[in-house]
Structures are given as C-alpha cells and as structure tokens.
CSV table of C-alpha atoms in Angstrom, one decimal:
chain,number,residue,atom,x,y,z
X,16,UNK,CA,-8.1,56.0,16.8
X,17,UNK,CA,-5.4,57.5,15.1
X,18,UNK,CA,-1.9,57.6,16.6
X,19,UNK,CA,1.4,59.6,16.3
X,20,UNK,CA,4.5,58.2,14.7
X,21,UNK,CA,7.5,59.9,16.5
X,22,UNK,CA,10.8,58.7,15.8
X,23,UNK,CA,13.1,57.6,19.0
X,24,UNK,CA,15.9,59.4,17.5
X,25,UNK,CA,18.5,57.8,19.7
X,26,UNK,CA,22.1,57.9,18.7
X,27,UNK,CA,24.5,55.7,20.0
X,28,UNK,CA,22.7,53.7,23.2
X,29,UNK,CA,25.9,52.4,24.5
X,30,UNK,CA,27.6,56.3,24.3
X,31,UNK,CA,24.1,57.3,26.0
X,32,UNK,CA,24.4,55.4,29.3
X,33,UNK,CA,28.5,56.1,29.6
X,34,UNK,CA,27.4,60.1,29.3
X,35,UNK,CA,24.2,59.6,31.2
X,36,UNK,CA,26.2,57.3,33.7
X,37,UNK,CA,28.6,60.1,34.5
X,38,UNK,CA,26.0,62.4,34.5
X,39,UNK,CA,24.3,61.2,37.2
X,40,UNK,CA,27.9,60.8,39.3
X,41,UNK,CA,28.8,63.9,39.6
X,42,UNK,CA,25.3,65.5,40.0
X,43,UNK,CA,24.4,62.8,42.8
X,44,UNK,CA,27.8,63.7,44.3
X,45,UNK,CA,27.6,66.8,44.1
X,46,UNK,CA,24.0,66.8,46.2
X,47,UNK,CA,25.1,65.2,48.5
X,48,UNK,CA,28.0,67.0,49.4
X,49,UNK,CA,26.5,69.8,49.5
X,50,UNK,CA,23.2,68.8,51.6
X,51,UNK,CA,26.3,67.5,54.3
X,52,UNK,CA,28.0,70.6,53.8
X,53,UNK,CA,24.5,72.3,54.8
X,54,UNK,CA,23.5,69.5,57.8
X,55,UNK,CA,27.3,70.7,59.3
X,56,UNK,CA,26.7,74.0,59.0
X,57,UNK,CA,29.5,74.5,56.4
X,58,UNK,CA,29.0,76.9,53.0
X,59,UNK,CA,26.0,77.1,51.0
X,60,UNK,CA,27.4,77.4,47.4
X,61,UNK,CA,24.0,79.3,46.4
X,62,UNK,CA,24.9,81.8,48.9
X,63,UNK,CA,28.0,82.0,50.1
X,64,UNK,CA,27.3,81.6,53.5
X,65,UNK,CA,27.5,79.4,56.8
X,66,UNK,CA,24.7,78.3,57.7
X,67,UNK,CA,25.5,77.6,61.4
X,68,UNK,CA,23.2,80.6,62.3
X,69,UNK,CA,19.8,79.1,61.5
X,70,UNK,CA,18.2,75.7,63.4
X,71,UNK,CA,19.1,72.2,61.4
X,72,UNK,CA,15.5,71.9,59.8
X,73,UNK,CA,15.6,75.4,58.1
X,74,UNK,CA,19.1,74.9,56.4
X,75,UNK,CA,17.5,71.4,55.2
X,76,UNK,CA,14.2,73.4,53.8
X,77,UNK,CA,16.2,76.0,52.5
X,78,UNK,CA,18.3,73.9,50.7
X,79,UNK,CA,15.6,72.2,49.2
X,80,UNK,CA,14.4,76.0,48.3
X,81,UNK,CA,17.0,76.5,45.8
X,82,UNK,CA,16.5,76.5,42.1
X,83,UNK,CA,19.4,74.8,41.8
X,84,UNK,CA,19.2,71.9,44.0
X,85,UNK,CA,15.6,70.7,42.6
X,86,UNK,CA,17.4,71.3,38.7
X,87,UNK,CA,20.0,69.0,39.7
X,88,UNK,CA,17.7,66.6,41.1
X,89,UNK,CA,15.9,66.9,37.8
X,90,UNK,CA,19.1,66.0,36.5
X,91,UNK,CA,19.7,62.9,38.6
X,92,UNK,CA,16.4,61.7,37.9
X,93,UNK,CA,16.4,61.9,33.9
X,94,UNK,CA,20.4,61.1,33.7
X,95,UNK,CA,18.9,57.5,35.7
X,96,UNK,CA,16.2,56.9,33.6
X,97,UNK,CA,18.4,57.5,30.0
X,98,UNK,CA,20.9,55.0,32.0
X,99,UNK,CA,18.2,52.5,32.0
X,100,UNK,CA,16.7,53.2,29.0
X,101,UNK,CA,18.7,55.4,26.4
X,102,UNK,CA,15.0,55.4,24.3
X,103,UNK,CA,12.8,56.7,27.2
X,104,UNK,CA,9.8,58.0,26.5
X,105,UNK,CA,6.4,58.7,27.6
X,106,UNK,CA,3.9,62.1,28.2
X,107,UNK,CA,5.5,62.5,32.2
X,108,UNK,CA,8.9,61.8,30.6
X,109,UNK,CA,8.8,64.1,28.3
X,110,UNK,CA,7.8,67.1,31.0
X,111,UNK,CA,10.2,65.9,33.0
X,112,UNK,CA,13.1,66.1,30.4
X,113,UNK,CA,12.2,69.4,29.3
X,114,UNK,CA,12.1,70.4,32.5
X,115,UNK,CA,15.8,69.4,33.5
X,116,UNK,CA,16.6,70.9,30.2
X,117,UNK,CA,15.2,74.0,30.8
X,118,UNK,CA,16.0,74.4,34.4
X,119,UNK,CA,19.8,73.6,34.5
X,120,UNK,CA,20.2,75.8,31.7
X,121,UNK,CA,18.8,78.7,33.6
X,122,UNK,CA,20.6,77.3,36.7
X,123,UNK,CA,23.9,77.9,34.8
X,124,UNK,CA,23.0,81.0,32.6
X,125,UNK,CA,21.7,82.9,35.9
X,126,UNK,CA,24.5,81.5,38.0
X,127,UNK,CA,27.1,82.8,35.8
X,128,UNK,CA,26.1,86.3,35.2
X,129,UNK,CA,24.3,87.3,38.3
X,130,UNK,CA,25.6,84.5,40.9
X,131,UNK,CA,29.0,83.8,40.4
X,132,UNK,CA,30.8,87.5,40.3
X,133,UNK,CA,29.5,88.0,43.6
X,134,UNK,CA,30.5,84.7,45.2
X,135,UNK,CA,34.7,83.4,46.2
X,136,UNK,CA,33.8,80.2,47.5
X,137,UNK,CA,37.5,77.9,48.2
X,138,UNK,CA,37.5,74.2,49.0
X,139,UNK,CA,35.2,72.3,49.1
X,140,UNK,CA,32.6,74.6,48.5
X,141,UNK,CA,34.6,75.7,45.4
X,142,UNK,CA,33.9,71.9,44.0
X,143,UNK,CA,30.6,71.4,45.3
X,144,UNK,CA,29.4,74.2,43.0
X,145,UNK,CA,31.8,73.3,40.0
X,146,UNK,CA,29.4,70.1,39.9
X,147,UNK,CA,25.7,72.1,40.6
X,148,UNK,CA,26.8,75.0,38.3
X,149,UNK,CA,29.5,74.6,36.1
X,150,UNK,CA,29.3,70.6,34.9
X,151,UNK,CA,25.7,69.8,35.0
X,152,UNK,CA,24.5,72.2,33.1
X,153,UNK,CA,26.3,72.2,30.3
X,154,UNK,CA,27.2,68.0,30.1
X,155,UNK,CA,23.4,67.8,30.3
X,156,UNK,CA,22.4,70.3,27.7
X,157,UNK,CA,25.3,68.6,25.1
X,158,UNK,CA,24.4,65.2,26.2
X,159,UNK,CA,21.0,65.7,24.9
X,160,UNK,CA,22.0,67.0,21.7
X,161,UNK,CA,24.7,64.3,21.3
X,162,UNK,CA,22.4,61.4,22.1
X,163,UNK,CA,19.0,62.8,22.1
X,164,UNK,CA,16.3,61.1,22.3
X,165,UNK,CA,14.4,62.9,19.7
X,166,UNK,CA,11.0,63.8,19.0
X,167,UNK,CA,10.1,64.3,22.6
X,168,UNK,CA,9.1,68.4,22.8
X,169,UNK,CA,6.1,69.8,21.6
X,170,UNK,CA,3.8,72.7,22.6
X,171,UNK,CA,1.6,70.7,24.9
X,172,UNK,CA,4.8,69.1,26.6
X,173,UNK,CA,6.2,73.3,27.1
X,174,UNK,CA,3.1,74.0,28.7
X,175,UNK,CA,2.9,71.4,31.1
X,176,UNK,CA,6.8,71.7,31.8
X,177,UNK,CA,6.3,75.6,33.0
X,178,UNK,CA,4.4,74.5,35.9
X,179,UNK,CA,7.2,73.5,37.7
X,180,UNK,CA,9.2,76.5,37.5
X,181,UNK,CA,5.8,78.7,38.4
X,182,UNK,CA,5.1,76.3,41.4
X,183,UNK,CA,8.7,77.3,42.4
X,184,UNK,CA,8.1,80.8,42.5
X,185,UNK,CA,5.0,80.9,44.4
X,186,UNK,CA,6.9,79.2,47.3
X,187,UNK,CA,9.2,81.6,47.2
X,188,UNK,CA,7.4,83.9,46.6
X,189,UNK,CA,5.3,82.6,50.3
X,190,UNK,CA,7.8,81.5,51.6
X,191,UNK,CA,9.6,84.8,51.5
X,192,UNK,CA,6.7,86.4,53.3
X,193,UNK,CA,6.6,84.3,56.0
X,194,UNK,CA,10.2,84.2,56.8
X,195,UNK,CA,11.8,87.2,55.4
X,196,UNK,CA,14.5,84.8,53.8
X,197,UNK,CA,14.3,84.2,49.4
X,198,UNK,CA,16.8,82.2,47.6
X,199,UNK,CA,18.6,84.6,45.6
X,200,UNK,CA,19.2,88.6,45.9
X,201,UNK,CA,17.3,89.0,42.3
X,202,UNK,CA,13.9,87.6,44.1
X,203,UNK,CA,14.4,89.1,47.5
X,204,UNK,CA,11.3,91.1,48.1
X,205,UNK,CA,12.3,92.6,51.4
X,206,UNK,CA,15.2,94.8,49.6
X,207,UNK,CA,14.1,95.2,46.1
X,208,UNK,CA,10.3,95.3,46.4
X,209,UNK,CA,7.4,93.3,44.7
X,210,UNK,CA,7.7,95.3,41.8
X,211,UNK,CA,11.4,94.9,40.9
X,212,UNK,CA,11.5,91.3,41.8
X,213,UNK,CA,8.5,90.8,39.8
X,214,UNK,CA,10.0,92.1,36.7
X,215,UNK,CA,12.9,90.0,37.7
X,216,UNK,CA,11.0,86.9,37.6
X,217,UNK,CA,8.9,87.5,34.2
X,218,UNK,CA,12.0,88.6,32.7
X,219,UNK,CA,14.0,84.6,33.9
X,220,UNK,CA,10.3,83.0,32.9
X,221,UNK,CA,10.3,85.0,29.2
X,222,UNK,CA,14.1,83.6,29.0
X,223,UNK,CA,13.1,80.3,29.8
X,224,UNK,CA,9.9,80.6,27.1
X,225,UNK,CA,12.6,81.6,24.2
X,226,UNK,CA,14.8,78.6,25.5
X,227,UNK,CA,11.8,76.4,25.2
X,228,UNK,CA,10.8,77.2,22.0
X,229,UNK,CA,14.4,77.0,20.6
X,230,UNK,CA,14.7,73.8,22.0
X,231,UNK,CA,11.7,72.5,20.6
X,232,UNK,CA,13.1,74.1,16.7
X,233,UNK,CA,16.3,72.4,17.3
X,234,UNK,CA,14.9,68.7,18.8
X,235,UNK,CA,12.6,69.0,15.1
X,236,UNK,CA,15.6,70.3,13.0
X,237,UNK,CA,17.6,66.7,14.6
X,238,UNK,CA,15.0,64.2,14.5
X,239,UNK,CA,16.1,61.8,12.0
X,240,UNK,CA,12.6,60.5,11.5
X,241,UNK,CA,13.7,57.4,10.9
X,242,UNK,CA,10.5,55.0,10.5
X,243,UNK,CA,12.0,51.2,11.2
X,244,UNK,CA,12.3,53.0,14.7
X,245,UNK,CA,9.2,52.4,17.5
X,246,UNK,CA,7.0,54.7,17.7
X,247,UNK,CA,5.5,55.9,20.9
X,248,UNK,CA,1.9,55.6,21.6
C-alpha cells in the first residue's frame, strides 16, 4: 500500500512551545475568568450583559453556547498539544487545527466588525475579551504561520473540519427555538426572521470556505518539503 510523504514543516521547536506556551496562558486565563465572571453573575463579554437575571445553570450553558468560548477552547487544546509536540500530527489533529484556525479567525473578524462597535465593556470585562477576541485570534493565526507545522490541510481535512461549525449552528439554531435566547443579534431568529438569519449564516459559512481554501494555498505555498523530515502515515 502506498503512502503519503508530507513534510513536518516545523520551524523552530523551541520558538514553537514559548509561542504555543503563551498561547495557551492567556486563552486558559482568559476562560476562566470569564466562566467566573458568568458563575457571579458579572458581564458576559459576548454580550454585554449581567447575567444575574437567568438561573446559574443557563448562564453556564449559555456560555458554553458561544462561538467564541468553544474557538478558544479550540485554541487551548491545539496551543497544548504544539507545547508537547511542536511536530503534531495525525488525521483528528489536523481537523482539529483547522478548526481553531478557522474558528478564531471568524471569532475575531465577526467580533470586530459586527460585535465590538456595539459593545463598552470596562474592567475586567474589558480584559477578559482583549484575551477571547483581540489576542487569540490573531497570536494563533501568526503562530501558525511562524512555526507551522506544515503540510497538515487538505480537501478531505476542510471537509471534515466544517462539521463543527454546522453542528454549532443547528444548536443554535434549536436551541433558539426552545428558549427564545441565540448567541449573537446577527442569528437571532425571533427579531430578524429565519430568512435574514439564514442569509446571515451562509454568508459567515461562505467566509469561512474562502478562509479555508486560502489557508490550505498558503500552508502549500510554505511547506518546505523537506524529505530528511518524517513523514506521516
């Protein structure tokens, strides 16, 4: 049976796990501040709000309901493993790195144009969201293309990695129905309709397709191909 050379395309393993290392600081930190923030009934960053008004196990599942919050677990997850092992690789791995990719770029792209101008969050809540929004998602997408690895996105791997971020939507989407309460005014049903929050939602998932796909040009422009490397199998 024939097998599939890809290069590990790592640069720098040492400069890997200091980035990575941080990395995974300030999005752990930044979690978990805001998940006690959330348990105290203090500001949502996604929102804006207190969350005092709603019982202690719907602010924990909304929290967990947030884009956001599962990308910057993403986050925490792949920073650990590239701690560990600056050469990671493997068919899960590679969904799951795409995934962060993808989804803390949208985190900070949708944040930042539609999120942001309506939100004036001070103290804590001000550097809570600094961490979710404004240094994860850019450190991560940079640390990738400072230290790679390479060689790890393909058209199968894109597939797989949009079932997340369709899963997501569904319980929303459900969610939504049976509570009246959606993550984020763009998906909110109740005010906007199906139809508009529909569009909405193709038009962040044909986003994330044209980030996918550049992704995957760029990770093939920078893989050095170098041969003495391991290959995966």
């Amino acid at each position: 049976m024939s097998t599939l050379h890809v290069s590990t395309g790592v640069r720098g393993s040492t400069g890997s796990r200091v980035w990575h290392g941080l990395l995974l600081a300030v999005a752990l930190a930044s979690l978990v501040w805001q998940f006690v923030l959330v348990v105290q009934g203090g500001t949502d960053v996604n929102s804006g709000a207190a969350g005092t008004a709603a019982p202690l196990g719907t602010r924990i599942l909304r929290f967990f309901s947030y884009f956001t919050i599962e990308s910057n677990i993403l986050v925490a997850v792949c920073a650990f493993t590239l701690l560990r092992r600056p050469d990671r690789d493997g068919p899960g791995w590679r969904v799951l790195r795409l995934d962060t990719l993808l989804g803390i770029g949208v985190t900070g792209l949708v944040y930042g144009l539609l999120l942001a101008p309506k939100l004036h969050l001070t103290g804590e809540a001000l550097v809570v969201t600094a961490g979710l929004h404004y240094v994860t998602p850019p450190a991560t997408l940079l640390g990738w293309l400072l230290f790679g690895p390479r060689g790890r996105i393909d058209r199968r791997t894109v597939g797989w990695a949009f079932l997340w971020p369709v899963a997501w939507i569904g319980w929303t989407l459900a969610h939504g129905a049976a509570s009246g309460w959606y993550p984020y005014p763009f998906l909110d049903v109740s005010s906007l309709g199906y139809g508009t929050a529909v569009r909405n939602i193709v038009a962040v998932l044909a986003a994330a397709l044209v980030g996918a796909l550049l992704l995957v040009g760029i990770d093939r422009a920078l893989n050095p191909r170098d041969r003495d490397l391991p290959s995966y199998r």
